mmCIF file of C-alpha atoms in Angstrom:
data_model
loop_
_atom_site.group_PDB
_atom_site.id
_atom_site.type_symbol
_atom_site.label_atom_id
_atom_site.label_comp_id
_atom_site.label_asym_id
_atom_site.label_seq_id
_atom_site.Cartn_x
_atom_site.Cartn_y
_atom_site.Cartn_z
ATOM 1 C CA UNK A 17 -18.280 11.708 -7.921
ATOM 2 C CA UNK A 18 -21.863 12.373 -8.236
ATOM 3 C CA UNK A 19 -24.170 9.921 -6.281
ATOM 4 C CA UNK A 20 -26.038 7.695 -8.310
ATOM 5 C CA UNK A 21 -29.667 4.880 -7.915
ATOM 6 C CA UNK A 22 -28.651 1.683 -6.204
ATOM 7 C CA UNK A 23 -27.245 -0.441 -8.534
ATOM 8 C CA UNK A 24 -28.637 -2.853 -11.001
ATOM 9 C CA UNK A 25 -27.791 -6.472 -9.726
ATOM 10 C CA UNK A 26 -24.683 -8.140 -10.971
ATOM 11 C CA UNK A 27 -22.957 -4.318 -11.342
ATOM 12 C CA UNK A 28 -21.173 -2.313 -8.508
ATOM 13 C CA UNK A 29 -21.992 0.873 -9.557
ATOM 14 C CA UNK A 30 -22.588 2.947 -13.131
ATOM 15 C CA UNK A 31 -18.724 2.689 -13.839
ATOM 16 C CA UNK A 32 -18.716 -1.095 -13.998
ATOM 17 C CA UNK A 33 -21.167 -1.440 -16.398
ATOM 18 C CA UNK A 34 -19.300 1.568 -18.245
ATOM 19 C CA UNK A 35 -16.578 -0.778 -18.119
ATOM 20 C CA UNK A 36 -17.246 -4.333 -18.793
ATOM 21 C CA UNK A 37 -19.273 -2.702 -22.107
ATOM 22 C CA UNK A 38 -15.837 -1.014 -23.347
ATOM 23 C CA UNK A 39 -13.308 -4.188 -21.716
ATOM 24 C CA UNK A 40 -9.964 -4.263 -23.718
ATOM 25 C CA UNK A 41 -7.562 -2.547 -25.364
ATOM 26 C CA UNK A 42 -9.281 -2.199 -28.289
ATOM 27 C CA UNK A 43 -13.316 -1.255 -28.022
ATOM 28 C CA UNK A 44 -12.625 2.560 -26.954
ATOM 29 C CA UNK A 45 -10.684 2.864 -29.904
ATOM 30 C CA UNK A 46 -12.899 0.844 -32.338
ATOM 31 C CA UNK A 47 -16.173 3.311 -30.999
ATOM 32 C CA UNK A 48 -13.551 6.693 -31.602
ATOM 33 C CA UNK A 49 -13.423 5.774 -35.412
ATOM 34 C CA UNK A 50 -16.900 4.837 -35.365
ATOM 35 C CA UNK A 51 -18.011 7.887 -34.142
ATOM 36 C CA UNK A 52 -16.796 9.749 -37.380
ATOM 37 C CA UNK A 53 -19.742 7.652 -39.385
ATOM 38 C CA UNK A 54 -19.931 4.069 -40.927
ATOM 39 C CA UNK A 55 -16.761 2.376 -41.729
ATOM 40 C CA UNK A 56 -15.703 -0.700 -43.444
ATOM 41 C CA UNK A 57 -13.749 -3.607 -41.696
ATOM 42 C CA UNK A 58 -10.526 -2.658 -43.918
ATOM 43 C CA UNK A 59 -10.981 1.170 -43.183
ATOM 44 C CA UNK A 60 -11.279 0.378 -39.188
ATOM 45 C CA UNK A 61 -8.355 -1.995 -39.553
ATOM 46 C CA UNK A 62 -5.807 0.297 -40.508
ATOM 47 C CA UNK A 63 -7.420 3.295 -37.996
ATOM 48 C CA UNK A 64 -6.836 0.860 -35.193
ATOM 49 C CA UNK A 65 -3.188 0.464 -35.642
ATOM 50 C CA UNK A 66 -1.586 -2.819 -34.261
ATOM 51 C CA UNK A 67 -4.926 -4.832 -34.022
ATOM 52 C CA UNK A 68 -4.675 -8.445 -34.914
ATOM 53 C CA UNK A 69 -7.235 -9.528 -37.295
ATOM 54 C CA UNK A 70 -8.561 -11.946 -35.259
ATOM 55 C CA UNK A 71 -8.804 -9.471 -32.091
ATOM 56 C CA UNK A 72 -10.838 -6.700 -34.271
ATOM 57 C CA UNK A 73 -13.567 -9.497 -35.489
ATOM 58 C CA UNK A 74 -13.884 -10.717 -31.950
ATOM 59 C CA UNK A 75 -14.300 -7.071 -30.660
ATOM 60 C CA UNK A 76 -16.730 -6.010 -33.041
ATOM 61 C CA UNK A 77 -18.505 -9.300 -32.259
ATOM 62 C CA UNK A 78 -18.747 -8.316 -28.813
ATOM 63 C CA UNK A 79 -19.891 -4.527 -29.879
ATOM 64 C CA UNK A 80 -22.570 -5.725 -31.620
ATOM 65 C CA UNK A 81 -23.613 -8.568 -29.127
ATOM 66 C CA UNK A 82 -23.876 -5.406 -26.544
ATOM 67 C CA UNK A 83 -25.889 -3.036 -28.736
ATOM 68 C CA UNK A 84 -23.199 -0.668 -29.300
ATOM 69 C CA UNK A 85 -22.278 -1.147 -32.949
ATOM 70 C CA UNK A 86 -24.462 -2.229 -35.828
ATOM 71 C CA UNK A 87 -22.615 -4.801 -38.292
ATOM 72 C CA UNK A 88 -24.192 -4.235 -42.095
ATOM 73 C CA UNK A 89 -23.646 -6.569 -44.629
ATOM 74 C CA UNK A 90 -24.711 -5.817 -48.436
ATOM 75 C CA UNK A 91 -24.889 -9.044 -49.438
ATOM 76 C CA UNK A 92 -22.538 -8.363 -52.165
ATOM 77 C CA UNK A 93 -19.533 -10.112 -54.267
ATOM 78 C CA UNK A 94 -16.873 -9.472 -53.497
ATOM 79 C CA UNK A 95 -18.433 -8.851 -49.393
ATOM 80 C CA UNK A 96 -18.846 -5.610 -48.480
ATOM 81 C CA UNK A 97 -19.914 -4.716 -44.523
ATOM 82 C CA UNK A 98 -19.733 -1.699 -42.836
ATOM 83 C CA UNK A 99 -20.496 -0.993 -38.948
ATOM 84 C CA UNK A 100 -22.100 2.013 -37.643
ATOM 85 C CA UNK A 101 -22.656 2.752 -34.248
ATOM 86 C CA UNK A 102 -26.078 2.360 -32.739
ATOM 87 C CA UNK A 103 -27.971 5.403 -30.635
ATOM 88 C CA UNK A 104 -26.172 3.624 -27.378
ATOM 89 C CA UNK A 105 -23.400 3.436 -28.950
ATOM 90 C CA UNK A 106 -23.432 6.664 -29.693
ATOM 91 C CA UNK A 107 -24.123 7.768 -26.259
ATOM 92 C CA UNK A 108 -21.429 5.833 -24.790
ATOM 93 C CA UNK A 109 -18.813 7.774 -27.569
ATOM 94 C CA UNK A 110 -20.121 10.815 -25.970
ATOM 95 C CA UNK A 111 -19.153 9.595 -22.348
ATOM 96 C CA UNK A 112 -15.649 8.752 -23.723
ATOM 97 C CA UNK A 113 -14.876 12.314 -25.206
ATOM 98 C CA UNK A 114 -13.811 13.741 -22.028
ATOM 99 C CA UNK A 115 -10.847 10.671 -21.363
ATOM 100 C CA UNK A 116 -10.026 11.828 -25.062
ATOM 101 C CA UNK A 117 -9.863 15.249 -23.828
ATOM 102 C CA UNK A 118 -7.354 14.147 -21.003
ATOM 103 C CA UNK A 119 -5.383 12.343 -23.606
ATOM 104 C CA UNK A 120 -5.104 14.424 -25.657
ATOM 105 C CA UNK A 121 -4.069 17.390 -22.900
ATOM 106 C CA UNK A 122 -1.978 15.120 -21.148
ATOM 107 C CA UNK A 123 -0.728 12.757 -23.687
ATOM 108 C CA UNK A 124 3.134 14.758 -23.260
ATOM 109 C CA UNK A 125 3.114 13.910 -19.597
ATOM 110 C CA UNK A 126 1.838 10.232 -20.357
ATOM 111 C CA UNK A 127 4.529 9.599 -22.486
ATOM 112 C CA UNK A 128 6.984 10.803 -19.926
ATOM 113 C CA UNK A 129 5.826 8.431 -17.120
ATOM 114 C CA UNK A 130 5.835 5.291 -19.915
ATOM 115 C CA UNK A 131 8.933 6.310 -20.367
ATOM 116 C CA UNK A 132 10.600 6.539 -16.714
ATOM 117 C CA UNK A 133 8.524 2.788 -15.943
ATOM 118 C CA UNK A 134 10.115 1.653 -19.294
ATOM 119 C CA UNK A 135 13.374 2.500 -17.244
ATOM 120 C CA UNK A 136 12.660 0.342 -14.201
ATOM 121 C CA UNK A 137 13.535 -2.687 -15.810
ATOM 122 C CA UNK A 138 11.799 -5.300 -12.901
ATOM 123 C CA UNK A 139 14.999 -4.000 -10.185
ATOM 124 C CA UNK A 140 11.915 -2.465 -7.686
ATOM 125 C CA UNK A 141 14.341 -0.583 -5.841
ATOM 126 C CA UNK A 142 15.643 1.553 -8.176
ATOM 127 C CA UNK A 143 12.000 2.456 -9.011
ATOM 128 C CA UNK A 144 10.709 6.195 -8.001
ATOM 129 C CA UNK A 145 7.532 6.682 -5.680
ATOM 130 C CA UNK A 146 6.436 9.496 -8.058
ATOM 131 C CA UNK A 147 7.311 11.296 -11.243
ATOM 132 C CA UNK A 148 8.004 14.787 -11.248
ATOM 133 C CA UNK A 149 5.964 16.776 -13.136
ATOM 134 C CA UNK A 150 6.767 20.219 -12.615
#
């Protein structure tokens, strides 16, 4: 890791703020579909598959309380709002294409080791110390 300015107070290091901005399951994912352009609560509803209702509106809250994501409402019946993600947000989308990257590359792999701790069933002694991945 590269060495970075003393940290700002209340944050460890660069990572941690990285962190607490994109906290849950669900705000990596929400800023992915973002990054394709503007998109409308129903649109990033059914992109973020599984999402409770009440989970997305909370996130987005959130994303737009931290100056990632811009909420825009048209003041029209029946309501129409998009969100659209803000030059930091932006920025931040940028940081997270290399963990896409990994996904994506290693997403095979991934969903070997979910499958082997699926296995394990709470009995920690029949679990292994380490998957084999050769």
């Amino acid at each position: 890791m590269a060495t970075s300015p003393a940290p700002v107070p209340g944050f460890s290091c660069g990572l941690d703020a990285t962190l607490r901005v994109i906290a849950g399951k669900w705000k990596p994912l929400i800023i992915y579909f973002l990054v394709q352009g503007p998109n409308r609560y129903g649109a990033l509803k059914r992109a973020v598959r599984g999402v409770s209702d009440k989970m997305l509106i909370q996130q987005l809250k959130e994303l737009e309380a931290d100056g990632i994501v811009t909420r825009r409402d048209y003041q029209e019946v029946p309501p129409r709002v998009d969100y659209t993600l803000t030059p930091l947000g932006l920025s931040l989308a940028e940081a997270l294409t290399p963990l896409c990257t990994w996904g994506s590359d290693n997403m095979a792999t991934v969903a070997q080791i979910f499958a082997e701790r699926a296995k394990w069933g709470g009995a920690e002694e029949e679990r292994p110390t380490a998957i084999d991945r050769s």
